[in-house]
Amino acid sequence: MSDTLRADTQQTPIDGLLKREFFLIGCLGLAGLVVGGLLLGLQWLAQAGLIWAFICYQTKRRLPLNRPSPDAPLYKNLGWANRLTLLRAWFIAAVAGFLFQAWPEGPALSWLPGMLYLFAAVLDRVDGFVARRSGQSSILGNDLDTVSDAIGLAIASLLAFGYGQVHWSYLLFGNAYYLFHAGIMWRNSRGLPVYPLPPALHRRTWAGFQMGFLAVALWPLVRPPITTLGGFAFMLPAILGFLVDWLIVSGRIDRQAEAVNRRFQWLTDFSQGVFQPALRLVVVVTLAVSVLQSGLPLLPSNSPTWMNNIMVGGFILAGLMILLGVAGRYFSLIMISLLGWYYISNPLLPVDYILFCSVVWVLLLGTGRFSLWQEDDHWLNRYDGA
């Protein structure tokens, strides 16, 4: 929070109705965790309760920000968007309860950590839509959204590592937000300048994809090495993005300089005009090589014929749409799902590492120039309800 907003948090009186609503939500969340603790154990309750207490603390100190702008009056209630954000944070707290324990056993419990985080990831898209449609967007909501995103990624990545689903290096990304802001605090404490970070649409989109990957990585259906490879593929562009952002805020890259802007524009043009179209071609070529090396049928011989037909047809359709640049990011997601299904019963060949990383990077970056239809880019980058 800025100094102005910190002053607001200390001086603005909070309406009694707003306080009571927040207290009620906190108590309901705690009661839900107690019920869960009866089923999942004391360690789960203690860990989940600690994270829920942290979320409640962060919310309480930001209640004076329950307004659309610093000079606007306070809303008298949290609004449905903030309530949904707190529900999302509750799901994240519930996921934290599973840390430092073995993967739950049983047909239902083994899916629970991943499904809880999936619910949290879905609500990340819903709460903003509700805020804009209800006309009650607030600084509080933006702050809580950031807090929930950061702690959710940290918890989910730590849990995925604990389950052996990702390499330890993925923890660098899971905690990148905290490392980034720790670096800013370190510079502030030494009187070093901190430069503003220009807005970028990819940060929000990539964070959403990371949440989706982690939710799937916490499902018992998928196992290494595909989850380890997926962690690397999703992490690498995001880590590079954080490094560039750090170079900007620390002043090593001056985004106000004309020469720097020209270099960034050249990189953007190169990515869209050369790298992203090349990725589309790499996806199709490596997919064909992988299928030829594996042979048909793609699934084990005891699998129904219709399953093999769906997989073959899905690969052909998704590969063609990616090559043509027709909703390439949508079809990249479909191909990732098909590959995840395929690798359950088939080994990863060397060409598959290139294939899977290329598909993930098309999903993250888009299909670039020479694409026939890129409406999926618009949907991913838009703010629903605006």
Short mmCIF file of C-alpha atoms in Angstrom, two decimals:
data_model
loop_
_atom_site.label_atom_id
_atom_site.label_comp_id
_atom_site.label_asym_id
_atom_site.label_seq_id
_atom_site.Cartn_x
_atom_site.Cartn_y
_atom_site.Cartn_z
CA MET A 1 0.00 0.00 0.00
CA SER A 2 1.14 3.56 -0.66
CA ASP A 3 1.86 6.02 2.15
CA THR A 4 -1.43 7.80 1.46
CA LEU A 5 -3.38 4.59 1.74
CA ARG A 6 -1.49 3.59 4.88
CA ALA A 7 -2.58 6.88 6.42
CA ASP A 8 -6.15 6.11 5.41
CA THR A 9 -5.97 2.75 7.17
CA GLN A 10 -5.02 4.48 10.40
CA GLN A 11 -7.41 7.44 10.29
CA THR A 12 -10.59 6.36 8.51
CA PRO A 13 -13.39 5.23 10.86
CA ILE A 14 -14.95 1.93 9.80
CA ASP A 15 -18.72 1.56 9.69
CA GLY A 16 -20.03 -0.83 12.33
CA LEU A 17 -21.99 -2.83 9.76
CA LEU A 18 -18.83 -3.43 7.74
CA LYS A 19 -16.96 -4.56 10.85
CA ARG A 20 -19.74 -6.97 11.82
CA GLU A 21 -19.88 -8.44 8.33
CA PHE A 22 -16.13 -9.01 8.28
CA PHE A 23 -16.24 -10.57 11.76
CA LEU A 24 -19.05 -12.89 10.67
CA ILE A 25 -17.14 -14.02 7.57
CA GLY A 26 -14.04 -14.66 9.65
CA CYS A 27 -16.02 -16.77 12.12
CA LEU A 28 -17.79 -18.71 9.36
CA GLY A 29 -14.44 -19.44 7.75
CA LEU A 30 -13.01 -20.65 11.05
CA ALA A 31 -16.06 -22.82 11.69
CA GLY A 32 -15.66 -24.41 8.26
CA LEU A 33 -12.02 -25.18 9.02
CA VAL A 34 -12.95 -26.73 12.37
CA VAL A 35 -15.40 -29.04 10.61
CA GLY A 36 -12.70 -29.92 8.09
CA GLY A 37 -10.26 -30.53 10.92
CA LEU A 38 -12.57 -33.16 12.39
CA LEU A 39 -12.19 -35.10 9.14
CA LEU A 40 -8.62 -34.26 8.17
CA GLY A 41 -6.81 -33.99 11.48
CA LEU A 42 -5.26 -31.48 13.85
CA GLN A 43 -2.24 -30.66 11.68
CA TRP A 44 -4.51 -29.79 8.77
CA LEU A 45 -6.61 -27.55 11.02
CA ALA A 46 -3.59 -25.79 12.53
CA GLN A 47 -1.99 -25.02 9.15
CA ALA A 48 -5.22 -23.99 7.46
CA GLY A 49 -6.19 -21.90 10.48
CA LEU A 50 -2.85 -20.09 10.42
CA ILE A 51 -3.28 -19.08 6.78
CA TRP A 52 -6.92 -18.07 7.34
CA ALA A 53 -5.81 -15.91 10.27
CA PHE A 54 -3.21 -14.28 8.01
CA ILE A 55 -5.86 -13.58 5.36
CA CYS A 56 -8.19 -12.11 7.97
CA TYR A 57 -5.39 -9.92 9.32
CA GLN A 58 -4.55 -8.65 5.83
CA THR A 59 -8.24 -7.94 5.20
CA LYS A 60 -8.83 -6.17 8.51
CA ARG A 61 -5.95 -3.76 8.04
CA ARG A 62 -7.25 -2.96 4.56
CA LEU A 63 -10.91 -2.38 5.44
CA PRO A 64 -10.43 1.41 5.07
CA LEU A 65 -9.62 0.68 1.42
CA ASN A 66 -13.13 -0.62 0.77
CA ARG A 67 -13.75 2.24 -1.67
CA PRO A 68 -13.32 2.76 -5.41
CA SER A 69 -10.62 5.44 -5.05
CA PRO A 70 -8.64 7.04 -2.19
CA ASP A 71 -10.87 10.12 -2.05
CA ALA A 72 -14.20 8.27 -2.40
CA PRO A 73 -16.43 7.36 0.57
CA LEU A 74 -16.29 3.87 2.06
CA TYR A 75 -18.76 1.23 0.95
CA LYS A 76 -21.02 0.14 3.80
CA ASN A 77 -20.56 -3.56 3.04
CA LEU A 78 -17.90 -5.77 1.51
CA GLY A 79 -19.92 -6.53 -1.60
CA TRP A 80 -20.22 -9.84 -3.39
CA ALA A 81 -16.90 -9.51 -5.18
CA ASN A 82 -14.89 -9.18 -1.96
CA ARG A 83 -16.92 -11.98 -0.39
CA LEU A 84 -15.98 -14.23 -3.30
CA THR A 85 -12.33 -13.20 -2.96
CA LEU A 86 -12.43 -14.16 0.71
CA LEU A 87 -14.04 -17.49 -0.24
CA ARG A 88 -11.17 -17.99 -2.67
CA ALA A 89 -8.71 -17.22 0.12
CA TRP A 90 -10.52 -19.74 2.33
CA PHE A 91 -10.01 -22.44 -0.31
CA ILE A 92 -6.31 -21.54 -0.40
CA ALA A 93 -6.14 -21.81 3.40
CA ALA A 94 -7.74 -25.25 3.12
CA VAL A 95 -5.08 -26.27 0.59
CA ALA A 96 -2.38 -25.13 3.04
CA GLY A 97 -3.69 -27.65 5.53
CA PHE A 98 -2.27 -30.46 3.40
CA LEU A 99 1.32 -29.15 3.52
CA PHE A 100 4.08 -31.29 5.07
CA GLN A 101 1.95 -34.43 4.96
CA ALA A 102 1.64 -37.41 2.65
CA TRP A 103 -0.80 -37.20 -0.24
CA PRO A 104 -4.24 -38.10 1.14
CA GLU A 105 -5.38 -41.59 0.23
CA GLY A 106 -8.74 -42.66 -1.07
CA PRO A 107 -10.75 -41.99 -4.23
CA ALA A 108 -12.17 -38.72 -2.88
CA LEU A 109 -9.53 -37.37 -0.49
CA SER A 110 -6.69 -37.79 -2.98
CA TRP A 111 -8.43 -35.32 -5.30
CA LEU A 112 -9.30 -32.84 -2.58
CA PRO A 113 -6.15 -30.61 -2.56
CA GLY A 114 -6.22 -30.16 -6.32
CA MET A 115 -9.96 -29.53 -6.48
CA LEU A 116 -9.82 -26.96 -3.69
CA TYR A 117 -7.10 -25.07 -5.52
CA LEU A 118 -9.04 -25.38 -8.78
CA PHE A 119 -12.06 -23.74 -7.11
CA ALA A 120 -9.77 -20.93 -5.94
CA ALA A 121 -8.36 -20.50 -9.46
CA VAL A 122 -11.84 -20.32 -11.02
CA LEU A 123 -12.99 -17.75 -8.48
CA ASP A 124 -9.98 -15.61 -9.43
CA ARG A 125 -11.73 -14.94 -12.74
CA VAL A 126 -15.21 -14.66 -11.24
CA ASP A 127 -14.64 -12.11 -8.46
CA GLY A 128 -13.39 -9.42 -10.85
CA PHE A 129 -16.37 -9.99 -13.13
CA VAL A 130 -18.76 -9.64 -10.20
CA ALA A 131 -17.02 -6.46 -9.00
CA ARG A 132 -17.32 -4.77 -12.37
CA ARG A 133 -20.89 -5.93 -13.02
CA SER A 134 -22.09 -4.96 -9.55
CA GLY A 135 -20.42 -1.54 -9.76
CA GLN A 136 -18.54 -2.13 -6.51
CA SER A 137 -14.91 -2.36 -7.52
CA SER A 138 -12.61 -1.34 -4.68
CA ILE A 139 -8.99 -0.85 -3.75
CA LEU A 140 -9.58 -3.47 -1.07
CA GLY A 141 -10.64 -5.98 -3.70
CA ASN A 142 -7.54 -5.34 -5.83
CA ASP A 143 -5.29 -5.72 -2.80
CA LEU A 144 -6.98 -8.90 -1.58
CA ASP A 145 -6.79 -10.33 -5.08
CA THR A 146 -3.03 -9.77 -5.15
CA VAL A 147 -2.57 -11.18 -1.63
CA SER A 148 -4.62 -14.27 -2.50
CA ASP A 149 -2.78 -14.83 -5.79
CA ALA A 150 0.63 -14.58 -4.15
CA ILE A 151 -0.02 -16.78 -1.14
CA GLY A 152 -1.98 -19.25 -3.26
CA LEU A 153 0.87 -19.74 -5.72
CA ALA A 154 3.37 -20.08 -2.88
CA ILE A 155 1.27 -22.69 -1.06
CA ALA A 156 0.29 -24.68 -4.15
CA SER A 157 3.86 -24.79 -5.49
CA LEU A 158 5.18 -25.92 -2.10
CA LEU A 159 2.50 -28.62 -1.91
CA ALA A 160 3.23 -29.81 -5.47
CA PHE A 161 6.92 -30.02 -4.58
CA GLY A 162 6.10 -31.89 -1.38
CA TYR A 163 4.11 -34.41 -3.40
CA GLY A 164 7.04 -34.85 -5.79
CA GLN A 165 5.12 -33.38 -8.72
CA VAL A 166 7.52 -30.53 -9.59
CA HIS A 167 11.24 -29.86 -9.33
CA TRP A 168 12.46 -27.76 -6.40
CA SER A 169 13.31 -24.93 -8.81
CA TYR A 170 9.58 -24.33 -9.32
CA LEU A 171 9.53 -22.95 -5.78
CA LEU A 172 11.47 -19.96 -7.12
CA PHE A 173 8.46 -19.01 -9.18
CA GLY A 174 5.96 -19.90 -6.47
CA ASN A 175 7.65 -17.42 -4.16
CA ALA A 176 8.78 -14.93 -6.82
CA TYR A 177 6.22 -12.32 -5.71
CA TYR A 178 7.59 -12.31 -2.15
CA LEU A 179 11.21 -12.34 -3.34
CA PHE A 180 10.44 -9.46 -5.70
CA HIS A 181 8.85 -7.33 -2.98
CA ALA A 182 11.55 -8.27 -0.49
CA GLY A 183 14.02 -6.84 -2.98
CA ILE A 184 11.99 -3.62 -3.20
CA MET A 185 11.90 -3.35 0.61
CA TRP A 186 15.66 -3.92 0.71
CA ARG A 187 16.22 -1.06 -1.76
CA ASN A 188 13.87 1.22 0.20
CA SER A 189 15.67 0.45 3.47
CA ARG A 190 18.96 1.55 1.92
CA GLY A 191 17.58 4.65 0.29
CA LEU A 192 17.99 3.25 -3.21
CA PRO A 193 15.51 4.38 -5.87
CA VAL A 194 12.63 2.13 -6.89
CA TYR A 195 11.30 2.85 -10.36
CA PRO A 196 7.68 2.35 -11.46
CA LEU A 197 6.80 -0.85 -13.26
CA PRO A 198 4.81 -0.29 -16.47
CA PRO A 199 1.58 -2.29 -16.79
CA ALA A 200 1.66 -5.52 -18.78
CA LEU A 201 -1.29 -7.73 -19.69
CA HIS A 202 0.78 -10.90 -19.70
CA ARG A 203 1.33 -10.84 -15.91
CA ARG A 204 -2.34 -11.44 -15.16
CA THR A 205 -2.76 -14.01 -17.93
CA TRP A 206 0.35 -15.98 -17.00
CA ALA A 207 -0.62 -16.03 -13.32
CA GLY A 208 -3.94 -17.59 -14.32
CA PHE A 209 -2.21 -20.27 -16.37
CA GLN A 210 0.16 -21.03 -13.48
CA MET A 211 -2.84 -21.56 -11.20
CA GLY A 212 -4.39 -23.90 -13.73
CA PHE A 213 -1.16 -25.89 -14.06
CA LEU A 214 -0.77 -26.23 -10.29
CA ALA A 215 -4.38 -27.33 -9.87
CA VAL A 216 -3.83 -30.14 -12.39
CA ALA A 217 -0.42 -31.00 -10.91
CA LEU A 218 -2.20 -31.63 -7.60
CA TRP A 219 -4.52 -34.20 -9.18
CA PRO A 220 -3.55 -37.85 -8.57
CA LEU A 221 -4.23 -38.63 -12.24
CA VAL A 222 -1.00 -37.05 -13.53
CA ARG A 223 2.49 -37.89 -12.31
CA PRO A 224 6.11 -37.10 -13.14
CA PRO A 225 7.86 -36.76 -15.47
CA ILE A 226 5.09 -34.88 -17.28
CA THR A 227 4.33 -32.66 -14.26
CA THR A 228 8.03 -31.92 -13.79
CA LEU A 229 8.33 -30.99 -17.46
CA GLY A 230 5.14 -28.93 -17.23
CA GLY A 231 6.53 -27.04 -14.26
CA PHE A 232 9.64 -26.12 -16.23
CA ALA A 233 7.66 -25.12 -19.33
CA PHE A 234 5.23 -22.90 -17.42
CA MET A 235 7.89 -21.47 -15.10
CA LEU A 236 10.60 -20.40 -17.55
CA PRO A 237 8.78 -17.49 -19.28
CA ALA A 238 7.37 -16.28 -15.95
CA ILE A 239 10.79 -16.27 -14.25
CA LEU A 240 12.26 -14.35 -17.19
CA GLY A 241 9.40 -11.86 -16.84
CA PHE A 242 10.15 -11.36 -13.15
CA LEU A 243 13.85 -10.83 -13.92
CA VAL A 244 13.04 -8.16 -16.51
CA ASP A 245 10.62 -6.50 -14.07
CA TRP A 246 13.35 -6.45 -11.42
CA LEU A 247 15.82 -4.86 -13.82
CA ILE A 248 13.21 -2.16 -14.49
CA VAL A 249 12.30 -1.35 -10.87
CA SER A 250 15.98 -1.35 -9.87
CA GLY A 251 16.84 1.09 -12.65
CA ARG A 252 19.09 -1.21 -14.65
CA ILE A 253 16.61 -0.93 -17.52
CA ASP A 254 15.19 2.53 -18.12
CA ARG A 255 11.81 2.13 -19.80
CA GLN A 256 11.65 5.90 -20.33
CA ALA A 257 14.68 5.81 -22.62
CA GLU A 258 13.88 5.84 -26.33
CA ALA A 259 16.66 3.37 -27.16
CA VAL A 260 15.35 0.89 -24.59
CA ASN A 261 11.82 1.19 -25.91
CA ARG A 262 13.09 0.50 -29.41
CA ARG A 263 14.81 -2.69 -28.18
CA PHE A 264 11.64 -3.86 -26.44
CA GLN A 265 9.65 -3.14 -29.57
CA TRP A 266 12.17 -5.13 -31.63
CA LEU A 267 11.84 -8.07 -29.23
CA THR A 268 8.05 -7.85 -29.44
CA ASP A 269 8.15 -7.76 -33.24
CA PHE A 270 10.63 -10.67 -33.36
CA SER A 271 8.50 -12.75 -31.01
CA GLN A 272 5.26 -12.11 -32.89
CA GLY A 273 6.73 -12.28 -36.37
CA VAL A 274 9.29 -15.08 -36.02
CA PHE A 275 9.39 -16.92 -32.69
CA GLN A 276 5.66 -17.54 -32.13
CA PRO A 277 4.94 -18.64 -35.73
CA ALA A 278 8.02 -20.90 -35.53
CA LEU A 279 6.65 -22.46 -32.34
CA ARG A 280 3.47 -23.38 -34.22
CA LEU A 281 5.50 -25.18 -36.84
CA VAL A 282 7.62 -26.93 -34.19
CA VAL A 283 4.46 -28.18 -32.47
CA VAL A 284 3.13 -29.81 -35.64
CA VAL A 285 6.47 -31.32 -36.70
CA THR A 286 7.32 -32.74 -33.27
CA LEU A 287 3.77 -34.06 -32.84
CA ALA A 288 4.07 -35.94 -36.14
CA VAL A 289 7.50 -37.31 -35.18
CA SER A 290 6.25 -38.37 -31.74
CA VAL A 291 3.25 -40.22 -33.18
CA LEU A 292 5.40 -41.94 -35.82
CA GLN A 293 7.91 -43.04 -33.19
CA SER A 294 5.22 -44.31 -30.81
CA GLY A 295 3.07 -45.91 -33.47
CA LEU A 296 -0.64 -46.62 -33.48
CA PRO A 297 -2.77 -47.14 -31.50
CA LEU A 298 -1.75 -44.25 -29.26
CA LEU A 299 -3.32 -45.76 -26.14
CA PRO A 300 -2.74 -49.26 -24.71
CA SER A 301 -4.24 -52.14 -26.70
CA ASN A 302 -6.88 -52.78 -24.04
CA SER A 303 -8.28 -49.24 -24.43
CA PRO A 304 -11.59 -48.88 -26.31
CA THR A 305 -11.30 -48.01 -29.98
CA TRP A 306 -13.35 -44.85 -29.52
CA MET A 307 -10.79 -43.49 -27.03
CA ASN A 308 -8.00 -43.94 -29.56
CA ASN A 309 -10.14 -42.31 -32.22
CA ILE A 310 -10.82 -39.32 -29.97
CA MET A 311 -7.12 -38.89 -29.24
CA VAL A 312 -6.05 -39.19 -32.88
CA GLY A 313 -8.80 -36.84 -34.03
CA GLY A 314 -8.02 -34.41 -31.22
CA PHE A 315 -4.33 -34.31 -32.12
CA ILE A 316 -5.10 -33.73 -35.81
CA LEU A 317 -7.65 -30.98 -35.11
CA ALA A 318 -5.58 -29.21 -32.43
CA GLY A 319 -2.39 -29.43 -34.49
CA LEU A 320 -4.11 -28.01 -37.56
CA MET A 321 -5.71 -25.14 -35.64
CA ILE A 322 -2.40 -24.25 -33.96
CA LEU A 323 -0.58 -24.32 -37.31
CA LEU A 324 -3.19 -22.06 -38.92
CA GLY A 325 -3.41 -19.78 -35.89
CA VAL A 326 -7.14 -20.32 -35.42
CA ALA A 327 -7.84 -19.89 -31.69
CA GLY A 328 -4.35 -21.30 -31.20
CA ARG A 329 -4.27 -20.75 -27.46
CA TYR A 330 -7.55 -22.59 -26.96
CA PHE A 331 -6.33 -25.51 -29.03
CA SER A 332 -2.95 -25.47 -27.26
CA LEU A 333 -4.86 -26.03 -24.04
CA ILE A 334 -6.74 -28.91 -25.67
CA MET A 335 -3.47 -30.41 -26.92
CA ILE A 336 -1.87 -30.11 -23.48
CA SER A 337 -4.85 -32.01 -22.06
CA LEU A 338 -4.54 -34.71 -24.74
CA LEU A 339 -0.79 -35.01 -24.17
CA GLY A 340 -1.34 -35.31 -20.43
CA TRP A 341 -3.79 -38.14 -21.10
CA TYR A 342 -1.40 -39.75 -23.60
CA TYR A 343 1.61 -39.66 -21.27
CA ILE A 344 -0.28 -41.47 -18.51
CA SER A 345 0.31 -44.72 -20.39
CA ASN A 346 3.23 -43.82 -22.69
CA PRO A 347 6.84 -42.85 -21.92
CA LEU A 348 8.23 -39.43 -22.70
CA LEU A 349 10.51 -39.64 -25.73
CA PRO A 350 13.19 -36.96 -26.32
CA VAL A 351 11.05 -35.30 -28.99
CA ASP A 352 8.16 -35.08 -26.52
CA TYR A 353 10.10 -32.67 -24.33
CA ILE A 354 10.34 -30.24 -27.25
CA LEU A 355 6.71 -30.85 -28.20
CA PHE A 356 5.28 -30.25 -24.75
CA CYS A 357 7.33 -27.12 -24.04
CA SER A 358 6.42 -25.68 -27.44
CA VAL A 359 2.70 -26.23 -26.88
CA VAL A 360 2.87 -24.59 -23.45
CA TRP A 361 4.72 -21.59 -24.85
CA VAL A 362 2.14 -21.16 -27.61
CA LEU A 363 -0.48 -21.15 -24.86
CA LEU A 364 1.42 -18.50 -22.88
CA LEU A 365 2.56 -16.28 -25.75
CA GLY A 366 -0.07 -16.74 -28.44
CA THR A 367 0.30 -17.68 -32.09
CA GLY A 368 1.78 -14.41 -33.35
CA ARG A 369 1.61 -13.11 -36.92
CA PHE A 370 0.18 -15.01 -39.88
CA SER A 371 -2.66 -16.28 -37.67
CA LEU A 372 -6.14 -16.54 -39.14
CA TRP A 373 -8.16 -15.89 -35.97
CA GLN A 374 -6.88 -14.69 -32.58
CA GLU A 375 -10.07 -13.89 -30.71
CA ASP A 376 -8.84 -16.09 -27.86
CA ASP A 377 -6.14 -13.48 -27.14
CA HIS A 378 -8.85 -10.89 -26.62
CA TRP A 379 -10.80 -13.13 -24.25
CA LEU A 380 -7.75 -14.02 -22.17
CA ASN A 381 -6.63 -10.41 -21.80
CA ARG A 382 -9.98 -8.74 -21.27
CA TYR A 383 -11.48 -7.86 -17.90
CA ASP A 384 -14.79 -9.74 -17.74
CA GLY A 385 -17.74 -7.53 -16.96
CA ALA A 386 -16.00 -4.32 -18.02
#
